[in-house]
JSON list of C-alpha atoms in Angstrom, two decimals:
[
{"chain": "A", "resi": 211, "resn": "GLN", "atom": "CA", "xyz": [-38.24, 19.30, -61.64]},
{"chain": "A", "resi": 212, "resn": "SER", "atom": "CA", "xyz": [-41.14, 17.02, -63.39]},
{"chain": "A", "resi": 213, "resn": "VAL", "atom": "CA", "xyz": [-42.60, 18.16, -65.37]},
{"chain": "A", "resi": 214, "resn": "VAL", "atom": "CA", "xyz": [-45.78, 17.17, -63.14]},
{"chain": "A", "resi": 215, "resn": "THR", "atom": "CA", "xyz": [-45.53, 19.29, -59.80]},
{"chain": "A", "resi": 216, "resn": "GLN", "atom": "CA", "xyz": [-47.26, 20.35, -56.12]},
{"chain": "A", "resi": 217, "resn": "ALA", "atom": "CA", "xyz": [-46.04, 22.04, -53.33]},
{"chain": "A", "resi": 218, "resn": "PRO", "atom": "CA", "xyz": [-44.27, 20.83, -51.15]},
{"chain": "A", "resi": 219, "resn": "SER", "atom": "CA", "xyz": [-45.55, 21.05, -47.86]},
{"chain": "A", "resi": 220, "resn": "ALA", "atom": "CA", "xyz": [-49.23, 21.83, -46.99]},
{"chain": "A", "resi": 221, "resn": "SER", "atom": "CA", "xyz": [-50.66, 22.35, -43.31]},
{"chain": "A", "resi": 222, "resn": "ALA", "atom": "CA", "xyz": [-54.82, 21.81, -41.14]},
{"chain": "A", "resi": 223, "resn": "THR", "atom": "CA", "xyz": [-55.36, 20.90, -38.23]},
{"chain": "A", "resi": 224, "resn": "PRO", "atom": "CA", "xyz": [-57.48, 18.85, -36.89]},
{"chain": "A", "resi": 225, "resn": "GLY", "atom": "CA", "xyz": [-61.04, 17.72, -38.00]},
{"chain": "A", "resi": 226, "resn": "GLN", "atom": "CA", "xyz": [-60.59, 20.86, -41.18]},
{"chain": "A", "resi": 227, "resn": "ARG", "atom": "CA", "xyz": [-60.68, 19.99, -45.66]},
{"chain": "A", "resi": 228, "resn": "VAL", "atom": "CA", "xyz": [-57.29, 20.21, -46.53]},
{"chain": "A", "resi": 229, "resn": "THR", "atom": "CA", "xyz": [-56.65, 20.21, -51.05]},
{"chain": "A", "resi": 230, "resn": "ILE", "atom": "CA", "xyz": [-53.74, 19.23, -52.23]},
{"chain": "A", "resi": 231, "resn": "SER", "atom": "CA", "xyz": [-53.23, 19.61, -55.68]},
{"chain": "A", "resi": 232, "resn": "CYS", "atom": "CA", "xyz": [-51.06, 18.72, -58.53]},
{"chain": "A", "resi": 233, "resn": "SER", "atom": "CA", "xyz": [-50.27, 21.10, -61.94]},
{"chain": "A", "resi": 234, "resn": "GLY", "atom": "CA", "xyz": [-49.33, 19.30, -65.48]},
{"chain": "A", "resi": 235, "resn": "GLY", "atom": "CA", "xyz": [-50.16, 19.80, -68.97]},
{"chain": "A", "resi": 236, "resn": "SER", "atom": "CA", "xyz": [-51.83, 18.46, -71.74]},
{"chain": "A", "resi": 237, "resn": "SER", "atom": "CA", "xyz": [-49.05, 15.76, -72.15]},
{"chain": "A", "resi": 238, "resn": "ASN", "atom": "CA", "xyz": [-50.01, 13.68, -68.92]},
{"chain": "A", "resi": 239, "resn": "ILE", "atom": "CA", "xyz": [-52.94, 15.28, -66.75]},
{"chain": "A", "resi": 240, "resn": "GLY", "atom": "CA", "xyz": [-54.41, 16.87, -70.00]},
{"chain": "A", "resi": 241, "resn": "ARG", "atom": "CA", "xyz": [-55.20, 14.03, -71.17]},
{"chain": "A", "resi": 242, "resn": "ASN", "atom": "CA", "xyz": [-54.02, 11.10, -69.53]},
{"chain": "A", "resi": 243, "resn": "ALA", "atom": "CA", "xyz": [-55.64, 9.62, -65.92]},
{"chain": "A", "resi": 244, "resn": "VAL", "atom": "CA", "xyz": [-54.31, 10.72, -62.61]},
{"chain": "A", "resi": 245, "resn": "SER", "atom": "CA", "xyz": [-53.45, 8.41, -59.29]},
{"chain": "A", "resi": 246, "resn": "TRP", "atom": "CA", "xyz": [-52.42, 9.50, -55.81]},
{"chain": "A", "resi": 247, "resn": "TYR", "atom": "CA", "xyz": [-50.74, 7.65, -53.05]},
{"chain": "A", "resi": 248, "resn": "GLN", "atom": "CA", "xyz": [-50.27, 8.58, -49.23]},
{"chain": "A", "resi": 249, "resn": "GLN", "atom": "CA", "xyz": [-46.35, 6.91, -47.94]},
{"chain": "A", "resi": 250, "resn": "LEU", "atom": "CA", "xyz": [-46.91, 6.78, -44.12]},
{"chain": "A", "resi": 251, "resn": "PRO", "atom": "CA", "xyz": [-43.17, 8.15, -42.29]},
{"chain": "A", "resi": 252, "resn": "GLY", "atom": "CA", "xyz": [-41.56, 4.62, -43.20]},
{"chain": "A", "resi": 253, "resn": "ALA", "atom": "CA", "xyz": [-43.47, 2.61, -44.70]},
{"chain": "A", "resi": 254, "resn": "ALA", "atom": "CA", "xyz": [-44.27, 1.96, -49.10]},
{"chain": "A", "resi": 255, "resn": "PRO", "atom": "CA", "xyz": [-46.67, 4.05, -51.28]},
{"chain": "A", "resi": 256, "resn": "ARG", "atom": "CA", "xyz": [-50.29, 3.12, -50.49]},
{"chain": "A", "resi": 257, "resn": "LEU", "atom": "CA", "xyz": [-53.01, 3.88, -53.54]},
{"chain": "A", "resi": 258, "resn": "LEU", "atom": "CA", "xyz": [-56.13, 6.22, -52.10]},
{"chain": "A", "resi": 259, "resn": "ILE", "atom": "CA", "xyz": [-57.14, 7.31, -55.94]},
{"chain": "A", "resi": 260, "resn": "TYR", "atom": "CA", "xyz": [-56.79, 5.90, -59.10]},
{"chain": "A", "resi": 261, "resn": "ASN", "atom": "CA", "xyz": [-58.67, 7.23, -62.38]},
{"chain": "A", "resi": 262, "resn": "ASN", "atom": "CA", "xyz": [-58.55, 10.56, -61.33]},
{"chain": "A", "resi": 263, "resn": "ASN", "atom": "CA", "xyz": [-61.51, 9.91, -58.55]},
{"chain": "A", "resi": 264, "resn": "GLU", "atom": "CA", "xyz": [-61.71, 6.62, -58.27]},
{"chain": "A", "resi": 265, "resn": "ARG", "atom": "CA", "xyz": [-61.57, 4.58, -54.53]},
{"chain": "A", "resi": 266, "resn": "PRO", "atom": "CA", "xyz": [-59.53, 1.18, -53.99]},
{"chain": "A", "resi": 267, "resn": "SER", "atom": "CA", "xyz": [-61.76, -1.08, -51.38]},
{"chain": "A", "resi": 268, "resn": "GLY", "atom": "CA", "xyz": [-60.54, -0.01, -48.54]},
{"chain": "A", "resi": 269, "resn": "VAL", "atom": "CA", "xyz": [-59.43, 4.34, -48.69]},
{"chain": "A", "resi": 270, "resn": "PRO", "atom": "CA", "xyz": [-61.52, 5.39, -46.27]},
{"chain": "A", "resi": 271, "resn": "ASP", "atom": "CA", "xyz": [-64.40, 8.22, -48.24]},
{"chain": "A", "resi": 272, "resn": "ARG", "atom": "CA", "xyz": [-62.61, 11.03, -46.36]},
{"chain": "A", "resi": 273, "resn": "PHE", "atom": "CA", "xyz": [-60.37, 10.79, -49.59]},
{"chain": "A", "resi": 274, "resn": "SER", "atom": "CA", "xyz": [-61.70, 11.95, -52.70]},
{"chain": "A", "resi": 275, "resn": "GLY", "atom": "CA", "xyz": [-60.70, 13.55, -55.95]},
{"chain": "A", "resi": 276, "resn": "SER", "atom": "CA", "xyz": [-60.60, 15.57, -58.78]},
{"chain": "A", "resi": 277, "resn": "ARG", "atom": "CA", "xyz": [-58.77, 16.10, -61.79]},
{"chain": "A", "resi": 278, "resn": "SER", "atom": "CA", "xyz": [-59.96, 19.87, -65.02]},
{"chain": "A", "resi": 279, "resn": "GLY", "atom": "CA", "xyz": [-58.12, 20.05, -67.57]},
{"chain": "A", "resi": 280, "resn": "THR", "atom": "CA", "xyz": [-54.39, 19.76, -66.56]},
{"chain": "A", "resi": 281, "resn": "SER", "atom": "CA", "xyz": [-54.74, 20.22, -63.21]},
{"chain": "A", "resi": 282, "resn": "ALA", "atom": "CA", "xyz": [-56.16, 17.23, -60.37]},
{"chain": "A", "resi": 283, "resn": "SER", "atom": "CA", "xyz": [-56.47, 17.82, -56.54]},
{"chain": "A", "resi": 284, "resn": "LEU", "atom": "CA", "xyz": [-56.06, 15.06, -53.67]},
{"chain": "A", "resi": 285, "resn": "ALA", "atom": "CA", "xyz": [-59.08, 16.61, -51.32]},
{"chain": "A", "resi": 286, "resn": "ILE", "atom": "CA", "xyz": [-58.77, 15.17, -47.93]},
{"chain": "A", "resi": 287, "resn": "SER", "atom": "CA", "xyz": [-61.36, 15.84, -45.46]},
{"chain": "A", "resi": 288, "resn": "GLY", "atom": "CA", "xyz": [-62.04, 15.10, -41.85]},
{"chain": "A", "resi": 289, "resn": "LEU", "atom": "CA", "xyz": [-58.86, 15.14, -41.28]},
{"chain": "A", "resi": 290, "resn": "GLN", "atom": "CA", "xyz": [-56.44, 13.36, -39.01]},
{"chain": "A", "resi": 291, "resn": "SER", "atom": "CA", "xyz": [-53.18, 12.95, -37.05]},
{"chain": "A", "resi": 292, "resn": "GLU", "atom": "CA", "xyz": [-51.85, 9.79, -39.19]},
{"chain": "A", "resi": 293, "resn": "ASP", "atom": "CA", "xyz": [-53.35, 11.52, -42.48]},
{"chain": "A", "resi": 294, "resn": "GLU", "atom": "CA", "xyz": [-49.72, 13.04, -41.35]},
{"chain": "A", "resi": 295, "resn": "ALA", "atom": "CA", "xyz": [-47.76, 11.78, -44.58]},
{"chain": "A", "resi": 296, "resn": "ASP", "atom": "CA", "xyz": [-46.45, 12.60, -48.28]},
{"chain": "A", "resi": 297, "resn": "TYR", "atom": "CA", "xyz": [-48.95, 12.48, -51.02]},
{"chain": "A", "resi": 298, "resn": "TYR", "atom": "CA", "xyz": [-47.46, 11.82, -54.20]},
{"chain": "A", "resi": 299, "resn": "CYS", "atom": "CA", "xyz": [-49.32, 12.10, -57.94]},
{"chain": "A", "resi": 300, "resn": "ALA", "atom": "CA", "xyz": [-48.54, 10.89, -60.85]},
{"chain": "A", "resi": 301, "resn": "SER", "atom": "CA", "xyz": [-49.53, 10.73, -64.29]},
{"chain": "A", "resi": 302, "resn": "TRP", "atom": "CA", "xyz": [-49.02, 8.46, -68.25]},
{"chain": "A", "resi": 303, "resn": "ASP", "atom": "CA", "xyz": [-46.65, 11.49, -69.95]},
{"chain": "A", "resi": 304, "resn": "ASP", "atom": "CA", "xyz": [-47.72, 10.91, -73.96]},
{"chain": "A", "resi": 305, "resn": "SER", "atom": "CA", "xyz": [-44.48, 13.06, -75.31]},
{"chain": "A", "resi": 306, "resn": "LEU", "atom": "CA", "xyz": [-42.02, 11.91, -73.07]},
{"chain": "A", "resi": 307, "resn": "PHE", "atom": "CA", "xyz": [-43.34, 8.06, -72.74]},
{"chain": "A", "resi": 308, "resn": "ALA", "atom": "CA", "xyz": [-42.81, 7.77, -69.34]},
{"chain": "A", "resi": 309, "resn": "LEU", "atom": "CA", "xyz": [-45.19, 7.37, -66.22]},
{"chain": "A", "resi": 310, "resn": "VAL", "atom": "CA", "xyz": [-44.10, 10.99, -64.04]},
{"chain": "A", "resi": 311, "resn": "PHE", "atom": "CA", "xyz": [-44.82, 11.55, -60.37]},
{"chain": "A", "resi": 312, "resn": "GLY", "atom": "CA", "xyz": [-45.73, 14.58, -59.27]},
{"chain": "A", "resi": 313, "resn": "GLY", "atom": "CA", "xyz": [-43.22, 15.90, -56.66]},
{"chain": "A", "resi": 314, "resn": "GLY", "atom": "CA", "xyz": [-44.86, 14.51, -53.57]},
{"chain": "A", "resi": 315, "resn": "THR", "atom": "CA", "xyz": [-46.56, 17.57, -50.39]},
{"chain": "A", "resi": 316, "resn": "ARG", "atom": "CA", "xyz": [-45.69, 16.36, -46.77]},
{"chain": "A", "resi": 317, "resn": "LEU", "atom": "CA", "xyz": [-48.88, 17.09, -45.11]},
{"chain": "A", "resi": 318, "resn": "THR", "atom": "CA", "xyz": [-48.45, 18.06, -41.26]},
{"chain": "A", "resi": 319, "resn": "VAL", "atom": "CA", "xyz": [-51.44, 17.67, -39.57]},
{"chain": "A", "resi": 320, "resn": "LEU", "atom": "CA", "xyz": [-51.10, 20.46, -36.51]},
{"chain": "B", "resi": 218, "resn": "GLU", "atom": "CA", "xyz": [-55.03, -10.92, -49.86]},
{"chain": "B", "resi": 219, "resn": "VAL", "atom": "CA", "xyz": [-52.75, -9.15, -53.19]},
{"chain": "B", "resi": 220, "resn": "GLN", "atom": "CA", "xyz": [-49.09, -9.91, -51.45]},
{"chain": "B", "resi": 221, "resn": "VAL", "atom": "CA", "xyz": [-45.94, -8.61, -53.34]},
{"chain": "B", "resi": 222, "resn": "LEU", "atom": "CA", "xyz": [-42.22, -9.32, -51.78]},
{"chain": "B", "resi": 223, "resn": "GLU", "atom": "CA", "xyz": [-39.15, -7.39, -53.07]},
{"chain": "B", "resi": 224, "resn": "SER", "atom": "CA", "xyz": [-35.88, -9.30, -52.67]},
{"chain": "B", "resi": 225, "resn": "GLY", "atom": "CA", "xyz": [-32.49, -9.06, -54.00]},
{"chain": "B", "resi": 226, "resn": "GLY", "atom": "CA", "xyz": [-31.33, -5.60, -52.79]},
{"chain": "B", "resi": 227, "resn": "ASP", "atom": "CA", "xyz": [-27.62, -4.92, -51.44]},
{"chain": "B", "resi": 228, "resn": "LEU", "atom": "CA", "xyz": [-24.51, -2.63, -51.85]},
{"chain": "B", "resi": 229, "resn": "VAL", "atom": "CA", "xyz": [-22.41, -2.58, -54.51]},
{"chain": "B", "resi": 230, "resn": "HIS", "atom": "CA", "xyz": [-20.05, -1.09, -55.79]},
{"chain": "B", "resi": 231, "resn": "PRO", "atom": "CA", "xyz": [-20.07, 1.34, -59.24]},
{"chain": "B", "resi": 232, "resn": "GLY", "atom": "CA", "xyz": [-20.54, -0.58, -62.59]},
{"chain": "B", "resi": 233, "resn": "GLY", "atom": "CA", "xyz": [-21.68, -3.35, -61.26]},
{"chain": "B", "resi": 234, "resn": "SER", "atom": "CA", "xyz": [-24.59, -5.43, -61.59]},
{"chain": "B", "resi": 235, "resn": "LEU", "atom": "CA", "xyz": [-27.82, -7.07, -59.45]},
{"chain": "B", "resi": 236, "resn": "ARG", "atom": "CA", "xyz": [-30.81, -8.57, -59.93]},
{"chain": "B", "resi": 237, "resn": "LEU", "atom": "CA", "xyz": [-34.11, -7.35, -57.61]},
{"chain": "B", "resi": 238, "resn": "SER", "atom": "CA", "xyz": [-36.64, -10.16, -57.72]},
{"chain": "B", "resi": 239, "resn": "CYS", "atom": "CA", "xyz": [-40.63, -9.51, -57.31]},
{"chain": "B", "resi": 240, "resn": "VAL", "atom": "CA", "xyz": [-42.70, -12.44, -55.97]},
{"chain": "B", "resi": 241, "resn": "VAL", "atom": "CA", "xyz": [-46.33, -11.67, -55.48]},
{"chain": "B", "resi": 242, "resn": "SER", "atom": "CA", "xyz": [-49.27, -13.89, -54.25]},
{"chain": "B", "resi": 243, "resn": "GLY", "atom": "CA", "xyz": [-53.13, -14.19, -53.88]},
{"chain": "B", "resi": 244, "resn": "PHE", "atom": "CA", "xyz": [-53.26, -13.02, -58.01]},
{"chain": "B", "resi": 245, "resn": "SER", "atom": "CA", "xyz": [-54.16, -13.28, -61.43]},
{"chain": "B", "resi": 246, "resn": "PHE", "atom": "CA", "xyz": [-50.12, -12.92, -61.96]},
{"chain": "B", "resi": 247, "resn": "ALA", "atom": "CA", "xyz": [-50.30, -13.04, -65.66]},
{"chain": "B", "resi": 248, "resn": "ARG", "atom": "CA", "xyz": [-53.21, -11.09, -66.45]},
{"chain": "B", "resi": 249, "resn": "TYR", "atom": "CA", "xyz": [-52.07, -8.16, -65.28]},
{"chain": "B", "resi": 250, "resn": "ALA", "atom": "CA", "xyz": [-48.83, -5.71, -65.61]},
{"chain": "B", "resi": 251, "resn": "LEU", "atom": "CA", "xyz": [-46.22, -5.08, -63.10]},
{"chain": "B", "resi": 252, "resn": "SER", "atom": "CA", "xyz": [-43.87, -2.38, -62.60]},
{"chain": "B", "resi": 253, "resn": "TRP", "atom": "CA", "xyz": [-40.66, -1.11, -60.28]},
{"chain": "B", "resi": 254, "resn": "VAL", "atom": "CA", "xyz": [-40.65, 2.51, -58.34]},
{"chain": "B", "resi": 255, "resn": "ARG", "atom": "CA", "xyz": [-37.97, 3.77, -56.91]},
{"chain": "B", "resi": 256, "resn": "GLN", "atom": "CA", "xyz": [-36.66, 6.04, -54.38]},
{"chain": "B", "resi": 257, "resn": "ALA", "atom": "CA", "xyz": [-33.63, 8.10, -54.11]},
{"chain": "B", "resi": 258, "resn": "PRO", "atom": "CA", "xyz": [-33.24, 8.29, -50.26]},
{"chain": "B", "resi": 259, "resn": "GLY", "atom": "CA", "xyz": [-34.83, 11.42, -48.40]},
{"chain": "B", "resi": 260, "resn": "LYS", "atom": "CA", "xyz": [-36.80, 12.01, -52.34]},
{"chain": "B", "resi": 261, "resn": "GLY", "atom": "CA", "xyz": [-39.93, 11.50, -53.64]},
{"chain": "B", "resi": 262, "resn": "LEU", "atom": "CA", "xyz": [-40.95, 8.09, -55.87]},
{"chain": "B", "resi": 263, "resn": "GLN", "atom": "CA", "xyz": [-39.85, 8.01, -59.31]},
{"chain": "B", "resi": 264, "resn": "TRP", "atom": "CA", "xyz": [-40.46, 5.40, -61.77]},
{"chain": "B", "resi": 265, "resn": "VAL", "atom": "CA", "xyz": [-38.05, 2.33, -63.53]},
{"chain": "B", "resi": 266, "resn": "ALA", "atom": "CA", "xyz": [-40.14, 0.58, -65.79]},
{"chain": "B", "resi": 267, "resn": "SER", "atom": "CA", "xyz": [-43.06, -1.88, -66.13]},
{"chain": "B", "resi": 268, "resn": "PHE", "atom": "CA", "xyz": [-44.33, -4.52, -68.34]},
{"chain": "B", "resi": 269, "resn": "SER", "atom": "CA", "xyz": [-47.41, -5.20, -69.59]},
{"chain": "B", "resi": 270, "resn": "GLY", "atom": "CA", "xyz": [-49.37, -8.58, -68.37]},
{"chain": "B", "resi": 271, "resn": "SER", "atom": "CA", "xyz": [-50.20, -11.42, -71.11]},
{"chain": "B", "resi": 272, "resn": "GLY", "atom": "CA", "xyz": [-46.74, -11.87, -72.87]},
{"chain": "B", "resi": 273, "resn": "GLY", "atom": "CA", "xyz": [-46.87, -7.43, -73.46]},
{"chain": "B", "resi": 274, "resn": "ASP", "atom": "CA", "xyz": [-45.02, -4.77, -73.69]},
{"chain": "B", "resi": 275, "resn": "THR", "atom": "CA", "xyz": [-41.78, -3.02, -72.13]},
{"chain": "B", "resi": 276, "resn": "TYR", "atom": "CA", "xyz": [-41.37, 0.36, -70.95]},
{"chain": "B", "resi": 277, "resn": "TYR", "atom": "CA", "xyz": [-38.89, 2.29, -69.41]},
{"chain": "B", "resi": 278, "resn": "THR", "atom": "CA", "xyz": [-38.00, 5.70, -68.04]},
{"chain": "B", "resi": 279, "resn": "ASP", "atom": "CA", "xyz": [-34.99, 7.21, -70.00]},
{"chain": "B", "resi": 280, "resn": "SER", "atom": "CA", "xyz": [-32.49, 7.04, -67.96]},
{"chain": "B", "resi": 281, "resn": "VAL", "atom": "CA", "xyz": [-32.14, 3.22, -67.30]},
{"chain": "B", "resi": 282, "resn": "LYS", "atom": "CA", "xyz": [-32.98, 2.56, -70.77]},
{"chain": "B", "resi": 283, "resn": "GLY", "atom": "CA", "xyz": [-30.07, 0.00, -71.89]},
{"chain": "B", "resi": 284, "resn": "ARG", "atom": "CA", "xyz": [-28.65, -0.85, -67.93]},
{"chain": "B", "resi": 285, "resn": "PHE", "atom": "CA", "xyz": [-31.52, -1.93, -66.88]},
{"chain": "B", "resi": 286, "resn": "THR", "atom": "CA", "xyz": [-34.30, -5.68, -67.79]},
{"chain": "B", "resi": 287, "resn": "ILE", "atom": "CA", "xyz": [-37.57, -5.90, -67.20]},
{"chain": "B", "resi": 288, "resn": "SER", "atom": "CA", "xyz": [-38.78, -9.45, -67.26]},
{"chain": "B", "resi": 289, "resn": "ARG", "atom": "CA", "xyz": [-40.94, -11.95, -65.57]},
{"chain": "B", "resi": 290, "resn": "ASP", "atom": "CA", "xyz": [-41.89, -15.29, -65.39]},
{"chain": "B", "resi": 291, "resn": "ASN", "atom": "CA", "xyz": [-45.72, -16.04, -64.84]},
{"chain": "B", "resi": 292, "resn": "SER", "atom": "CA", "xyz": [-44.42, -19.52, -63.63]},
{"chain": "B", "resi": 293, "resn": "LYS", "atom": "CA", "xyz": [-43.72, -18.71, -60.80]},
{"chain": "B", "resi": 294, "resn": "SER", "atom": "CA", "xyz": [-45.55, -15.43, -60.31]},
{"chain": "B", "resi": 295, "resn": "THR", "atom": "CA", "xyz": [-42.06, -13.67, -60.39]},
{"chain": "B", "resi": 296, "resn": "LEU", "atom": "CA", "xyz": [-41.01, -10.30, -62.15]},
{"chain": "B", "resi": 297, "resn": "TYR", "atom": "CA", "xyz": [-37.84, -9.72, -62.19]},
{"chain": "B", "resi": 298, "resn": "LEU", "atom": "CA", "xyz": [-34.93, -6.55, -62.75]},
{"chain": "B", "resi": 299, "resn": "GLN", "atom": "CA", "xyz": [-32.11, -6.80, -64.12]},
{"chain": "B", "resi": 300, "resn": "MET", "atom": "CA", "xyz": [-29.79, -4.13, -63.51]},
{"chain": "B", "resi": 301, "resn": "ASN", "atom": "CA", "xyz": [-26.41, -3.67, -64.90]},
{"chain": "B", "resi": 302, "resn": "SER", "atom": "CA", "xyz": [-23.45, -1.29, -64.63]},
{"chain": "B", "resi": 303, "resn": "LEU", "atom": "CA", "xyz": [-25.46, 0.81, -62.37]},
{"chain": "B", "resi": 304, "resn": "ARG", "atom": "CA", "xyz": [-24.86, 4.44, -60.93]},
{"chain": "B", "resi": 305, "resn": "VAL", "atom": "CA", "xyz": [-24.54, 5.97, -57.29]},
{"chain": "B", "resi": 306, "resn": "ASP", "atom": "CA", "xyz": [-28.38, 7.83, -58.76]},
{"chain": "B", "resi": 307, "resn": "ASP", "atom": "CA", "xyz": [-29.57, 4.14, -58.95]},
{"chain": "B", "resi": 308, "resn": "THR", "atom": "CA", "xyz": [-29.54, 4.11, -54.77]},
{"chain": "B", "resi": 309, "resn": "GLY", "atom": "CA", "xyz": [-32.66, 3.75, -53.40]},
{"chain": "B", "resi": 310, "resn": "VAL", "atom": "CA", "xyz": [-35.10, 1.78, -52.32]},
{"chain": "B", "resi": 311, "resn": "TYR", "atom": "CA", "xyz": [-37.23, -0.33, -55.34]},
{"chain": "B", "resi": 312, "resn": "TYR", "atom": "CA", "xyz": [-40.68, -0.91, -54.84]},
{"chain": "B", "resi": 313, "resn": "CYS", "atom": "CA", "xyz": [-42.34, -3.50, -57.15]},
{"chain": "B", "resi": 314, "resn": "ALA", "atom": "CA", "xyz": [-46.66, -2.80, -57.92]},
{"chain": "B", "resi": 315, "resn": "THR", "atom": "CA", "xyz": [-48.97, -4.35, -59.81]},
{"chain": "B", "resi": 316, "resn": "ASN", "atom": "CA", "xyz": [-51.04, -2.44, -61.77]},
{"chain": "B", "resi": 317, "resn": "GLY", "atom": "CA", "xyz": [-54.84, -1.71, -62.73]},
{"chain": "B", "resi": 318, "resn": "GLY", "atom": "CA", "xyz": [-54.90, -4.22, -66.58]},
{"chain": "B", "resi": 319, "resn": "ALA", "atom": "CA", "xyz": [-53.15, -6.31, -68.32]},
{"chain": "B", "resi": 320, "resn": "ALA", "atom": "CA", "xyz": [-51.86, -2.62, -70.70]},
{"chain": "B", "resi": 321, "resn": "PHE", "atom": "CA", "xyz": [-49.80, -0.28, -69.23]},
{"chain": "B", "resi": 322, "resn": "TYR", "atom": "CA", "xyz": [-50.17, 2.18, -71.17]},
{"chain": "B", "resi": 323, "resn": "TYR", "atom": "CA", "xyz": [-53.94, 2.37, -69.91]},
{"chain": "B", "resi": 324, "resn": "TYR", "atom": "CA", "xyz": [-53.60, 0.36, -66.00]},
{"chain": "B", "resi": 325, "resn": "ASN", "atom": "CA", "xyz": [-50.89, 2.87, -65.17]},
{"chain": "B", "resi": 326, "resn": "SER", "atom": "CA", "xyz": [-51.74, 3.03, -61.09]},
{"chain": "B", "resi": 327, "resn": "MET", "atom": "CA", "xyz": [-49.72, 0.86, -58.89]},
{"chain": "B", "resi": 328, "resn": "ASP", "atom": "CA", "xyz": [-53.41, -1.05, -56.86]},
{"chain": "B", "resi": 329, "resn": "VAL", "atom": "CA", "xyz": [-50.60, -2.64, -54.00]},
{"chain": "B", "resi": 330, "resn": "TRP", "atom": "CA", "xyz": [-47.10, -2.31, -53.18]},
{"chain": "B", "resi": 331, "resn": "GLY", "atom": "CA", "xyz": [-44.54, -4.47, -51.75]},
{"chain": "B", "resi": 332, "resn": "LYS", "atom": "CA", "xyz": [-42.58, -2.80, -48.83]},
{"chain": "B", "resi": 333, "resn": "GLY", "atom": "CA", "xyz": [-39.45, -2.27, -51.02]},
{"chain": "B", "resi": 334, "resn": "THR", "atom": "CA", "xyz": [-35.49, -3.56, -51.44]},
{"chain": "B", "resi": 335, "resn": "ALA", "atom": "CA", "xyz": [-32.64, -1.38, -51.11]},
{"chain": "B", "resi": 336, "resn": "VAL", "atom": "CA", "xyz": [-30.03, -1.03, -52.94]},
{"chain": "B", "resi": 337, "resn": "ALA", "atom": "CA", "xyz": [-27.51, 1.66, -52.05]},
{"chain": "B", "resi": 338, "resn": "VAL", "atom": "CA", "xyz": [-24.35, 1.56, -55.05]},
{"chain": "B", "resi": 339, "resn": "SER", "atom": "CA", "xyz": [-20.66, 3.01, -53.87]},
{"chain": "B", "resi": 340, "resn": "SER", "atom": "CA", "xyz": [-17.46, 3.51, -53.88]}
]
């Protein structure tokens, strides 16, 4: 059981906006930056968001991140079929002195 | 373009040892932190270990402390993970990733990932 939790699944139809949430505590998300990763089926993970809301070059602006208190969110607008993947959040935890990943959310594009 | 290439994964018996390697190209290797992240079959991502850049600190997840050692050879742009006393629950794909700066504590996003190398621990 991770100290950072995500809903195991989410779904939406093409063109919609979907939000994936990541819930933590005061020792992780509440005080440290959050990053988000996309893992397509059979592929390695890819960085989508770092430092809560910054996008690396090459990541479409359909992907956006935010943090509020001890929770963080990844929003995907204009959903496309190729967005069907597992999404993970991560944050440093000062109590565990470890980087913690959320359990992942599997996004299905209906 | 930064490229990350892992190698060294294999099938090993419980209690055995393995050394993983990760070569990074197109990158100022010595200046950045580097990390290992693993994924058990059908499971999520788990951070394993990291090594800060510029001769910095090392970090480990609790379950591998005392068994795994992360090291780096800046002259070869290579990161290593020496894994001893392997257990069945160490099975998975091990990914190497670059981090966003020298100090892993501050720059702990996993920026560029390799394709991974598979480790299977089984009798």
